[in-house]
Coordinates of C-alpha atoms in Angstrom, one line a residue:
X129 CA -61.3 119.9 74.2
X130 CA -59.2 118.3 71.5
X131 CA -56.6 119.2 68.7
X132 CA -54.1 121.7 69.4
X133 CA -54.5 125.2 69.8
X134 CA -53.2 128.2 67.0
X135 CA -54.3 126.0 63.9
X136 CA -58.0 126.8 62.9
X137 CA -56.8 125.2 59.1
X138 CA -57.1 127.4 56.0
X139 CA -61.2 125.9 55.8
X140 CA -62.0 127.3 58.8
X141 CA -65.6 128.7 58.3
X142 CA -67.9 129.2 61.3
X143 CA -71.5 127.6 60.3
X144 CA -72.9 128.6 64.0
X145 CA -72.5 130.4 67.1
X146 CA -73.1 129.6 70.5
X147 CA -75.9 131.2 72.2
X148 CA -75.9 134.0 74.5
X149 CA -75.5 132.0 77.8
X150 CA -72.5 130.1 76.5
X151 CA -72.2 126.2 76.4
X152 CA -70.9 123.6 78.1
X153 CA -68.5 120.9 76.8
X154 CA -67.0 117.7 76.6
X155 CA -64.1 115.8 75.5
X156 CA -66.6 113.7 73.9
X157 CA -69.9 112.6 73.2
X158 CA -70.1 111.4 77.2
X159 CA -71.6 113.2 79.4
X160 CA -68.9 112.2 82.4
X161 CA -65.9 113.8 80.3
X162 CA -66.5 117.6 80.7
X163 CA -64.1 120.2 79.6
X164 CA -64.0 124.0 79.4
X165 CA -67.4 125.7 78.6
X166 CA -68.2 127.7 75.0
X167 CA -68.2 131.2 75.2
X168 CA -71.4 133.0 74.4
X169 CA -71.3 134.2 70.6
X170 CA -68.1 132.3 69.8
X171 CA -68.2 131.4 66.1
X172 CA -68.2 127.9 65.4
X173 CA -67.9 125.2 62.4
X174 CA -69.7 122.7 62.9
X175 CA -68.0 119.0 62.0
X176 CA -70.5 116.0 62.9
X177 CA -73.3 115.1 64.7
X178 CA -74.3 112.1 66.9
X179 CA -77.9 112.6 67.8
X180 CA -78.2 115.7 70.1
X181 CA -74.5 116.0 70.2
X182 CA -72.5 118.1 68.2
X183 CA -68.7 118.2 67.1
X184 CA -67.7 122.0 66.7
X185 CA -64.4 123.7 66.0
X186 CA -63.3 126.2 67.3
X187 CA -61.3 129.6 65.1
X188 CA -58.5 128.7 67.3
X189 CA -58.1 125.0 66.6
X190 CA -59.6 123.2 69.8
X191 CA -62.5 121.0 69.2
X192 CA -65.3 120.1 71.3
X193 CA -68.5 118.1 71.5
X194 CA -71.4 120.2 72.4
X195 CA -75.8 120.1 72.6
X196 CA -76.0 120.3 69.1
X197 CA -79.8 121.7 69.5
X198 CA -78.5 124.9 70.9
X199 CA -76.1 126.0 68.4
X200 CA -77.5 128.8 66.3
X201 CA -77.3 128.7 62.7
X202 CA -75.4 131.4 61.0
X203 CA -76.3 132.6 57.6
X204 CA -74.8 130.5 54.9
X205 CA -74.0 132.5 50.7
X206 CA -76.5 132.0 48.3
X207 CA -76.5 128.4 46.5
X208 CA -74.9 128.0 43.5
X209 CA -76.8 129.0 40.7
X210 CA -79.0 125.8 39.0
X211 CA -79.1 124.5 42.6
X212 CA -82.9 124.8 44.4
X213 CA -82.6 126.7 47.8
X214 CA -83.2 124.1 50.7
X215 CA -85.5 125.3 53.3
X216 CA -83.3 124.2 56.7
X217 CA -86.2 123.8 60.2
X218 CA -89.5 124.5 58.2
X219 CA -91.9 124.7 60.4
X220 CA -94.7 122.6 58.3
X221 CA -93.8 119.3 59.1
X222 CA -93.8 119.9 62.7
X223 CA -97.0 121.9 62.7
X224 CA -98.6 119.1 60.6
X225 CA -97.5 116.5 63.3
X226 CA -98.2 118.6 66.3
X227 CA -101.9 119.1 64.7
X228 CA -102.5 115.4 63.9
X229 CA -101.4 114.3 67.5
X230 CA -104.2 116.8 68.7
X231 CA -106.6 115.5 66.6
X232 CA -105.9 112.2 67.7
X233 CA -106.4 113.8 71.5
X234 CA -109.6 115.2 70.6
X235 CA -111.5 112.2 69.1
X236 CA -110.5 110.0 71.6
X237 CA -111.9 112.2 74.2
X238 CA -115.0 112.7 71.9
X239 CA -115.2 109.0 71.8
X240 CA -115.1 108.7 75.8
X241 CA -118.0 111.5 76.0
X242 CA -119.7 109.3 74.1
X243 CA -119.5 105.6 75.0
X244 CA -117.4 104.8 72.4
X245 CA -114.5 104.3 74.2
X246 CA -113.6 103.7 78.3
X247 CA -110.5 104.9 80.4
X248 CA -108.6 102.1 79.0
X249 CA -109.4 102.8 75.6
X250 CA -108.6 106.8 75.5
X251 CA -104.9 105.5 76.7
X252 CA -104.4 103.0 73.7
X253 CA -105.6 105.9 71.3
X254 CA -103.3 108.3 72.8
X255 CA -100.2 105.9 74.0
X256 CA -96.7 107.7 73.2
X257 CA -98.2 111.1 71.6
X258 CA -96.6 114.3 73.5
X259 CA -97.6 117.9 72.1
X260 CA -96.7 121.2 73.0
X261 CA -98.2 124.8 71.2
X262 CA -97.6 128.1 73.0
X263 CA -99.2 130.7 70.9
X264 CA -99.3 134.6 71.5
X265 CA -100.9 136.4 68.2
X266 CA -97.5 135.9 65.7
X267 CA -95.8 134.2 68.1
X268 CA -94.9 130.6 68.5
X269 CA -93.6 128.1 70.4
X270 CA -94.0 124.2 68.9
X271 CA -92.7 121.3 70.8
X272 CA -90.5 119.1 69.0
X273 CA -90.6 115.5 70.4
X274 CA -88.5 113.6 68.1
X275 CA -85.8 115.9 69.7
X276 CA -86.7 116.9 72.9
X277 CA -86.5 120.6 72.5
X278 CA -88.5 123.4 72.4
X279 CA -89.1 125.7 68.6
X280 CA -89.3 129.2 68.2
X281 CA -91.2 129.7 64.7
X282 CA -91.0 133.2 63.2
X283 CA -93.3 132.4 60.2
X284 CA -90.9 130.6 57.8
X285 CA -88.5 128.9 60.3
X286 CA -87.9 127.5 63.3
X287 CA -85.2 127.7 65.9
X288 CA -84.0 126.0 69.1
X289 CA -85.4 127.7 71.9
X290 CA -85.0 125.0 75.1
X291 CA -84.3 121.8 75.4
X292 CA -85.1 119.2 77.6
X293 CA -82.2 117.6 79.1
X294 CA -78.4 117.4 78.5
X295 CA -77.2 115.1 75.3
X296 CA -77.2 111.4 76.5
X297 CA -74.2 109.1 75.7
X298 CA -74.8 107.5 72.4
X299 CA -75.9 104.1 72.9
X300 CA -72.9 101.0 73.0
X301 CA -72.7 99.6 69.6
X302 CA -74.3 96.2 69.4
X303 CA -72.1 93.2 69.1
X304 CA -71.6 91.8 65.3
X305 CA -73.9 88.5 65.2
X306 CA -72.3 85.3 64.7
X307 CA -71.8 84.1 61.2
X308 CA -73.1 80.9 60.0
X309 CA -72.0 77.2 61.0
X310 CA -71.1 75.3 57.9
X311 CA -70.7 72.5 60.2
X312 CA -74.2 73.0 61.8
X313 CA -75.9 69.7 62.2
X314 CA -72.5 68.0 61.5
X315 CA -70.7 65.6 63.4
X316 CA -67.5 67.1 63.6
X317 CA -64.6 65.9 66.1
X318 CA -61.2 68.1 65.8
X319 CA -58.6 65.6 66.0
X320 CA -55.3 66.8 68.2
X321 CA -51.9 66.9 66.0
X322 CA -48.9 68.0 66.6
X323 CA -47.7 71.2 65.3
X324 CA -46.5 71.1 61.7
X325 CA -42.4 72.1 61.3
X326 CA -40.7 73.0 58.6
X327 CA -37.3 70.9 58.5
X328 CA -34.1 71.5 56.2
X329 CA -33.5 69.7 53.4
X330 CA -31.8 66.6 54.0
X331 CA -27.4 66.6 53.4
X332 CA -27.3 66.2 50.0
X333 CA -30.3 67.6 48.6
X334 CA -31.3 64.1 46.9
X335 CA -34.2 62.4 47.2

């Protein structure tokens, strides 16, 4: 963890807790740097986000990098009043997704049945789509493959329920590209020179 402990700040205000079965941490958003686990229900706020990582603060000052996914949300105060209320893990886009990525499954094997497409074919149709739907009467679990993780939906929104692997290290930043050559196509020799000096000015001042 980071910071120093005793000094949650006068903002301190937790926006999640961890979950029931604790979490583990790091120093940072690196896997190989591990520090102390989370304990379950210990109110977090939480400060940034780099993909499936999570920056949280602690109440008592120490800060930590976390799987994001798993933190649960706690509830926030009413908006202010003229501002719309923002629907946070709606379920529709998801569902919406999940359906059309079934649909795509179904009339590809439709197409095989019927001649319309071969082996080869049904994988083009179908390359990169992964789907997941548990359902059990009201109940319902919705894979989510843009983040690895499994939803909970209880009707109007959805909650992290598993996920499928640890956060990975964010990737190395790329190196800045070269600039252009005002000298491309050029024939440009440096010349060596000496170094310049800078000499007093001569006894008398005069020219």
């Amino acid at each position: 963890m980071n910071s120093a402990p005793g000094t949650p700040g006068a903002g301190f205000r937790p926006t999640h807790v961890v979950p029931g079965d604790g979490l583990p941490a790091w120093e940072a958003p690196d896997p190989n740097r591990p520090t102390a686990a989370l304990d379950a229900f210990l109110p977090v706020q939480l400060l940034s986000r780099q993909g499936a990582w999570g920056e949280v603060l602690c109440s008592n000052g120490w800060s930590a990098w976390v799987d994001g996914r798993l933190l649960v949300a706690v509830p926030q105060p009413p908006p202010t009043v003229g501002r719309p209320l923002e629907r946070t893990e709606d379920p529709g886009p998801l569902l919406a997704r999940t359906a059309e990525a079934l649909e795509r499954v179904r009339r590809a094997g439709a197409d095989l049945a019927a001649g319309r497409l071969d082996g080869d074919g049904v994988r083009r149709a179908t390359l990169g789509l992964r789907a997941g739907v548990v359902l059990d009467g009201d109940r319902l679990w919705i894979y989510d493959e843009s983040a690895g993780r499994w939803m909970y939906a209880d009707g109007s929104r959805l909650t992290t329920y598993a996920v499928d692997a640890e956060p990975a290290a964010p990737p190395a930043p790329e190196p800045p590209s070269p600039g252009p050559d005002p000298g491309a196509g050029a024939d440009v020799r440096e010349v060596p020179h000496a170094p310049t000096r800078v000499t007093g000015t001569p006894d008398g001042g005069g020219s």
